Coordinates of N, CA and C in Angstrom, one line a residue:
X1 N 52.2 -18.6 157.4 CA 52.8 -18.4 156.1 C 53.5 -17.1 156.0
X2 N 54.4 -16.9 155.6 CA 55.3 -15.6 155.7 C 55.1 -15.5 153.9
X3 N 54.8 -13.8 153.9 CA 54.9 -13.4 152.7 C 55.9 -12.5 152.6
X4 N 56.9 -13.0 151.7 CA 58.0 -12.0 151.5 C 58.0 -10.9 150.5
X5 N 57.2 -11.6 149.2 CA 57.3 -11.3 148.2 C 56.9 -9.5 148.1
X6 N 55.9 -9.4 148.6 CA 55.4 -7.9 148.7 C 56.1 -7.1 149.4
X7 N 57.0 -7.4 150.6 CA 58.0 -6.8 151.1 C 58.7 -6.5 150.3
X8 N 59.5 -7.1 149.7 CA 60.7 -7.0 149.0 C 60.4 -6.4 147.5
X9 N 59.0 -6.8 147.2 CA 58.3 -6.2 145.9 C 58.0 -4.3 146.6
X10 N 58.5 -4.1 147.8 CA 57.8 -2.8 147.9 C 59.1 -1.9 148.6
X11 N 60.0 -2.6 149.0 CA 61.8 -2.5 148.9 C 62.6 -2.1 147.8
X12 N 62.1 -3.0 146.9 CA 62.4 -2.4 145.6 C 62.1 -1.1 144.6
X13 N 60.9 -0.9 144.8 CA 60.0 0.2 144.6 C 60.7 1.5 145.4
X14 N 61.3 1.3 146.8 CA 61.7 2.3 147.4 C 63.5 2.4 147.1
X15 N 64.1 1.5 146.4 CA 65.2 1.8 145.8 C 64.8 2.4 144.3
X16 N 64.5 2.3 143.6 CA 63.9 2.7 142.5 C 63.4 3.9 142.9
X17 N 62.8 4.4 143.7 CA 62.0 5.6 144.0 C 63.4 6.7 144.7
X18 N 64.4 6.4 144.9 CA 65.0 7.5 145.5 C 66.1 7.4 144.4
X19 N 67.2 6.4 143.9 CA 67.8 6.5 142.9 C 67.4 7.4 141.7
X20 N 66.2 7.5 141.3 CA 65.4 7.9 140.1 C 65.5 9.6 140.9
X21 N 64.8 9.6 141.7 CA 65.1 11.0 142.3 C 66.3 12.0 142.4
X22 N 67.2 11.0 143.2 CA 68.6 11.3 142.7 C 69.4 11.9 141.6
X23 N 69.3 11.4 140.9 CA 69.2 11.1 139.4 C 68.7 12.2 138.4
X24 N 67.3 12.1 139.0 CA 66.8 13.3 138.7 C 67.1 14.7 139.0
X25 N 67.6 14.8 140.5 CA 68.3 16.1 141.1 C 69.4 16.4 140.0
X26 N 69.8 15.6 139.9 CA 71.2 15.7 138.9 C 71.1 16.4 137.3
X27 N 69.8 15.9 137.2 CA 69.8 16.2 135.6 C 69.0 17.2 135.6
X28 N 68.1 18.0 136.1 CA 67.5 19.2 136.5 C 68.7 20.2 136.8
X29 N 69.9 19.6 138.0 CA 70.4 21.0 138.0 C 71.5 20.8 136.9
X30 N 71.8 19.9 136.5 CA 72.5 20.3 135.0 C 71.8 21.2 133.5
X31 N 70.3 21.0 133.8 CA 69.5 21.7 133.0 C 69.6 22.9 133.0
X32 N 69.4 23.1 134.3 CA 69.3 24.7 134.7 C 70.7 25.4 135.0
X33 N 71.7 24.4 134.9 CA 73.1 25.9 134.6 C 73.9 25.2 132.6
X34 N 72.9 25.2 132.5 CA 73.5 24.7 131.2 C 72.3 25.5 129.9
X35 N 73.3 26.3 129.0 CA 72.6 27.7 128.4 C 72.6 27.0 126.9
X36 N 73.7 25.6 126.3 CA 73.5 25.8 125.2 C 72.0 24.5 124.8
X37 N 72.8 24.0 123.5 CA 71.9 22.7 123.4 C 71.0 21.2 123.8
X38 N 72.0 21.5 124.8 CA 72.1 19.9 125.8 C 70.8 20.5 126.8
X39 N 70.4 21.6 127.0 CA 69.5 22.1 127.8 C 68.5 21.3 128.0
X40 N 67.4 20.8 126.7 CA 66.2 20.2 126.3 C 66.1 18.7 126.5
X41 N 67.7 18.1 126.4 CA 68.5 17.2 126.7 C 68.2 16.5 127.9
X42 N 68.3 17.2 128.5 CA 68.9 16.8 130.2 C 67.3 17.4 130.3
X43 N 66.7 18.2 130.5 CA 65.2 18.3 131.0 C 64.5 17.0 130.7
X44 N 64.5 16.4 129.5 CA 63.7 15.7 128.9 C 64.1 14.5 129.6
X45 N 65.5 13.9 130.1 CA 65.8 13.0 130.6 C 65.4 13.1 132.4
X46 N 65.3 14.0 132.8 CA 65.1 14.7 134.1 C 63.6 14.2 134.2
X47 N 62.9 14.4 133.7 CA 61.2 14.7 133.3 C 61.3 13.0 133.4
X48 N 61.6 12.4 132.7 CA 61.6 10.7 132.3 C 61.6 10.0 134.1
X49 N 62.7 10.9 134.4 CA 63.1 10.0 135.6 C 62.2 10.5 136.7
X50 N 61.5 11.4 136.6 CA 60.5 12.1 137.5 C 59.7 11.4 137.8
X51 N 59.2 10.8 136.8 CA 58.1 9.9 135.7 C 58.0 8.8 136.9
X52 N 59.2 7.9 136.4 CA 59.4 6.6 136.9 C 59.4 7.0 139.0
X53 N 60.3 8.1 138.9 CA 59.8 8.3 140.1 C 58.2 7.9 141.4
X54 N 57.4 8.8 140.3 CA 56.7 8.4 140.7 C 55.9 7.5 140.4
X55 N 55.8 6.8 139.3 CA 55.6 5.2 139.5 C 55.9 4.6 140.7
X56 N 57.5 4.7 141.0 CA 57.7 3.8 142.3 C 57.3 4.2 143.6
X57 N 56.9 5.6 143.6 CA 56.5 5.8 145.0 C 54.8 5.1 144.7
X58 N 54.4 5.8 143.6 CA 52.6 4.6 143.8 C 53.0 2.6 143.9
X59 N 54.1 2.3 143.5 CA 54.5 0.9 143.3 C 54.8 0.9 145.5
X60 N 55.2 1.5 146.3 CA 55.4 1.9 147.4 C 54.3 2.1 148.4
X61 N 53.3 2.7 148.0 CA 52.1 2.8 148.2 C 51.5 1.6 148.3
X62 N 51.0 1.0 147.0 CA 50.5 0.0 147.0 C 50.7 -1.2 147.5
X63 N 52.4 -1.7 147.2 CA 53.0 -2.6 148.2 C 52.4 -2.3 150.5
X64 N 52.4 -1.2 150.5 CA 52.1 -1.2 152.1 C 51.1 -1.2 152.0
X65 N 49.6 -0.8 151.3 CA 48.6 -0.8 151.4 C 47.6 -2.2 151.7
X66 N 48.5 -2.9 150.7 CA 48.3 -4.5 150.6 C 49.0 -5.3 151.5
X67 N 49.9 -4.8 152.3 CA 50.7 -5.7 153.4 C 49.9 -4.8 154.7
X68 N 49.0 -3.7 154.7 CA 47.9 -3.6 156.0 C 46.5 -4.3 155.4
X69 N 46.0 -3.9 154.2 CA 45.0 -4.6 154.0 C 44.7 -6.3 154.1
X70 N 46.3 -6.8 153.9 CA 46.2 -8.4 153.7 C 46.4 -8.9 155.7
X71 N 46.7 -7.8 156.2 CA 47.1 -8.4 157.7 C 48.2 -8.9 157.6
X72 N 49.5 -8.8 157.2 CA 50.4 -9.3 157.3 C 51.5 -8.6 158.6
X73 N 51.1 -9.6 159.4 CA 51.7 -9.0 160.7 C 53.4 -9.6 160.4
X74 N 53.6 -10.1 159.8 CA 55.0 -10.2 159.8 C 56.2 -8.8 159.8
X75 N 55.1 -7.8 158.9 CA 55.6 -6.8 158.7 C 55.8 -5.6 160.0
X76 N 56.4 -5.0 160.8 CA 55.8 -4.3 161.6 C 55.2 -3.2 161.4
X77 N 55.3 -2.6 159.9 CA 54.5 -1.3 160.2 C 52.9 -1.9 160.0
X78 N 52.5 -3.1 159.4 CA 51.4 -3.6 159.3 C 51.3 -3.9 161.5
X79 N 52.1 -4.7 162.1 CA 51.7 -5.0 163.1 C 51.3 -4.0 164.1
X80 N 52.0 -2.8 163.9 CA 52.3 -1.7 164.8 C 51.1 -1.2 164.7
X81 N 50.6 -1.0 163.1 CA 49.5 0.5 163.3 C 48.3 -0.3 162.8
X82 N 47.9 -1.7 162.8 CA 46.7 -2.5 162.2 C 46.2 -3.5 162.8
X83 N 44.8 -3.7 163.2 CA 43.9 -4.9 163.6 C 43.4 -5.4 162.9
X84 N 43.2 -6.4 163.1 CA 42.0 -7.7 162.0 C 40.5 -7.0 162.4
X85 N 40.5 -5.9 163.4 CA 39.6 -5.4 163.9 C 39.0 -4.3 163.5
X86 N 39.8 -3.4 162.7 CA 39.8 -2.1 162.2 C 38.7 -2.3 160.6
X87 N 37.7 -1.8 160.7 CA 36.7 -1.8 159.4 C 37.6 -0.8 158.4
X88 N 37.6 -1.1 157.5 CA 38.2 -1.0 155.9 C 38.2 0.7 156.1
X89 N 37.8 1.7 156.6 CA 38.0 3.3 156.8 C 39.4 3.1 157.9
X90 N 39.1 2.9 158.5 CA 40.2 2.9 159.5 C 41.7 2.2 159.1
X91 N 41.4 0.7 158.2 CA 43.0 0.9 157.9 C 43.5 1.4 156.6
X92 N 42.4 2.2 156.1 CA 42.8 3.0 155.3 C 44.3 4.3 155.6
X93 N 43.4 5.1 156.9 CA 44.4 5.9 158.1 C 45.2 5.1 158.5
X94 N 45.7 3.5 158.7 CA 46.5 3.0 159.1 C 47.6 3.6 158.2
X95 N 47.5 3.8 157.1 CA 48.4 4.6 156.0 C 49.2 4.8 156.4
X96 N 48.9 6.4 157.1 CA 49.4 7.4 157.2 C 50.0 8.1 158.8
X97 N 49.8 6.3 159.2 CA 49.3 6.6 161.1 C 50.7 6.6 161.8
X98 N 51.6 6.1 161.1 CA 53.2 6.0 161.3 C 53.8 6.5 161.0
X99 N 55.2 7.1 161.2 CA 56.4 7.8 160.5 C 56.7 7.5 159.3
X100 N 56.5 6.1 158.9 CA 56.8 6.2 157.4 C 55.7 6.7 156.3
X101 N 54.6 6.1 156.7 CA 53.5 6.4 156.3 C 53.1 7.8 155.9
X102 N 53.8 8.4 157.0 CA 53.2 10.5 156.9 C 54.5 10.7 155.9
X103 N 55.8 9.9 155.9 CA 56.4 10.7 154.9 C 56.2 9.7 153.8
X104 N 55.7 9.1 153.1 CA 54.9 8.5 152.6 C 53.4 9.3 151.7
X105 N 53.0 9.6 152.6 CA 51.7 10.2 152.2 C 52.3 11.6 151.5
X106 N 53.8 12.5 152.3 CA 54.3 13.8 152.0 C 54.7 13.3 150.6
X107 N 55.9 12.5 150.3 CA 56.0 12.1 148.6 C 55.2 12.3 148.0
X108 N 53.8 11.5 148.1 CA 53.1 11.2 147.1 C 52.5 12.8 146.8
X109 N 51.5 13.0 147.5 CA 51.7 14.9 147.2 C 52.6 15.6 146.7
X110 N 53.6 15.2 146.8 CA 54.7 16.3 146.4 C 55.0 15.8 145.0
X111 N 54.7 14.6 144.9 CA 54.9 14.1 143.1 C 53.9 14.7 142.5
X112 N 52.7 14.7 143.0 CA 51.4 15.5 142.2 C 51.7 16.5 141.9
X113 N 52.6 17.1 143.1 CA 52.6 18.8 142.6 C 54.0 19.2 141.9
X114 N 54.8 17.9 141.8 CA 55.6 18.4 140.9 C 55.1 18.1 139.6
X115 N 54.5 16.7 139.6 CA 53.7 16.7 138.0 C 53.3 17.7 137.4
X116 N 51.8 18.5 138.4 CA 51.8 19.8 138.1 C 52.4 21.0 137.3
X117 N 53.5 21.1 138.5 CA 54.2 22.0 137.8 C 55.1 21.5 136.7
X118 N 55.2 20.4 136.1 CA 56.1 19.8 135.1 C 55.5 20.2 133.8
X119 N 54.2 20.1 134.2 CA 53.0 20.2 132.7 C 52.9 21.6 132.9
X120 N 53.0 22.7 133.9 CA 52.6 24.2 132.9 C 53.5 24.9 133.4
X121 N 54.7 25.1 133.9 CA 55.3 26.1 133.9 C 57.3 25.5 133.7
X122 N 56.9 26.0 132.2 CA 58.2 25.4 131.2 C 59.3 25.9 131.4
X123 N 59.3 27.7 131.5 CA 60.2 28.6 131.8 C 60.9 27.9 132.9
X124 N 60.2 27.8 134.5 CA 61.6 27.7 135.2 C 61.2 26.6 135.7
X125 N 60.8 25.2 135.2 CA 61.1 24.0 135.5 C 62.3 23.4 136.2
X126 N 63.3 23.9 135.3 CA 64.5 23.2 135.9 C 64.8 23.5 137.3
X127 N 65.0 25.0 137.2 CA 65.7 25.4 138.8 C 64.2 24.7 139.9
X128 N 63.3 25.0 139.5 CA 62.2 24.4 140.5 C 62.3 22.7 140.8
X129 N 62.6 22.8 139.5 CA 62.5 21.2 140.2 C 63.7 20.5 140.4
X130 N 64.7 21.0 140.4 CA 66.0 21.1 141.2 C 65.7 20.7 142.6
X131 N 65.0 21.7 142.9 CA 64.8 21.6 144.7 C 63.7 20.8 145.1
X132 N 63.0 20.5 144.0 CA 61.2 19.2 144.3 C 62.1 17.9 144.3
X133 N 63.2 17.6 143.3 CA 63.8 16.5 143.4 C 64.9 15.8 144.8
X134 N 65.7 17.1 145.0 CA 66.3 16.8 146.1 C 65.5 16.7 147.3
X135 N 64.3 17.6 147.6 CA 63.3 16.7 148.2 C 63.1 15.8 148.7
X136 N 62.5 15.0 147.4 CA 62.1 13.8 147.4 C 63.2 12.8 147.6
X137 N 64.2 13.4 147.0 CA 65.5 12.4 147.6 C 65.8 12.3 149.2
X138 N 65.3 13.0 149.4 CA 65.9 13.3 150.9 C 64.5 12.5 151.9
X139 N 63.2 12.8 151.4 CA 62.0 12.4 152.0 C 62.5 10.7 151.5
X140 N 62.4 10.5 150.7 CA 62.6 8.6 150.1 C 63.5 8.3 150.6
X141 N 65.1 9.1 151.5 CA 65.6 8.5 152.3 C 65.6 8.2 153.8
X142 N 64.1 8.9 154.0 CA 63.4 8.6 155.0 C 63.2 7.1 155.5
X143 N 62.4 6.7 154.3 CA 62.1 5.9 154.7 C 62.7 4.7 153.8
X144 N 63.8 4.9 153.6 CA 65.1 3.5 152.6 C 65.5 2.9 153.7

């Protein structure tokens, strides 16, 4: 039986996850060279798309977690780095055991720590996360 659905459910997640990023680069550095009103504007829409960002990288996550956990060898990062043999700790590390997976695991960190810095340091948000976003754009074209 071929399961497509979670592929393509976790494809989409990873268009969603770099567009939003993108997106976000954009409205960050418009925040930060922009002195009048529209300032709070564009952060506040920046911050939104951060958001959904990382929704899709955990929607990314979970789609490959469940295509190693379910054995779906159709997939090759599931065939490459997973056995029907490996006890539940070990394909846990199947995660993170491949090139997409480590930049995979680097996203997902890197959204926590932008979250972080999104909730306490207001002053220089924008320009900081100018460069957390392009980032991410760049890591999520890793693996698109």
């Amino acid at each position: 039986m071929v399961h497509t659905f979670i592929g393509d459910l976790g494809h989409l997640f990873v268009i969603i996850a770099f567009v939003s990023a993108l997106v976000a680069t954009y409205a960050y550095f418009k925040a930060s060279n922009t002195k009048d009103l529209t300032k709070e504007g564009w952060i506040k829409y920046a911050r939104t798309l951060f958001y959904v960002h990382g929704i899709a990288v955990l929607g990314i996550i979970f789609s490959l977690f469940y295509i190693i956990y379910n054995h779906y060898f159709e997939y090759h990062y599931a065939w490459s780095h997973s056995s029907r043999d490996l006890p539940v700790y070990y394909m846990i590390s199947c995660f993170w055991e491949g090139q997409e997976g480590s930049f995979l695991l680097w996203i997902f960190w890197h959204v926590v720590l932008g979250a972080i810095l999104i909730r306490t340091n207001k002053f220089w948000e924008a320009p900081i996360m100018t460069v957390f976003a392009v980032v991410q754009t760049f890591l999520v074209s890793m693996i698109l």
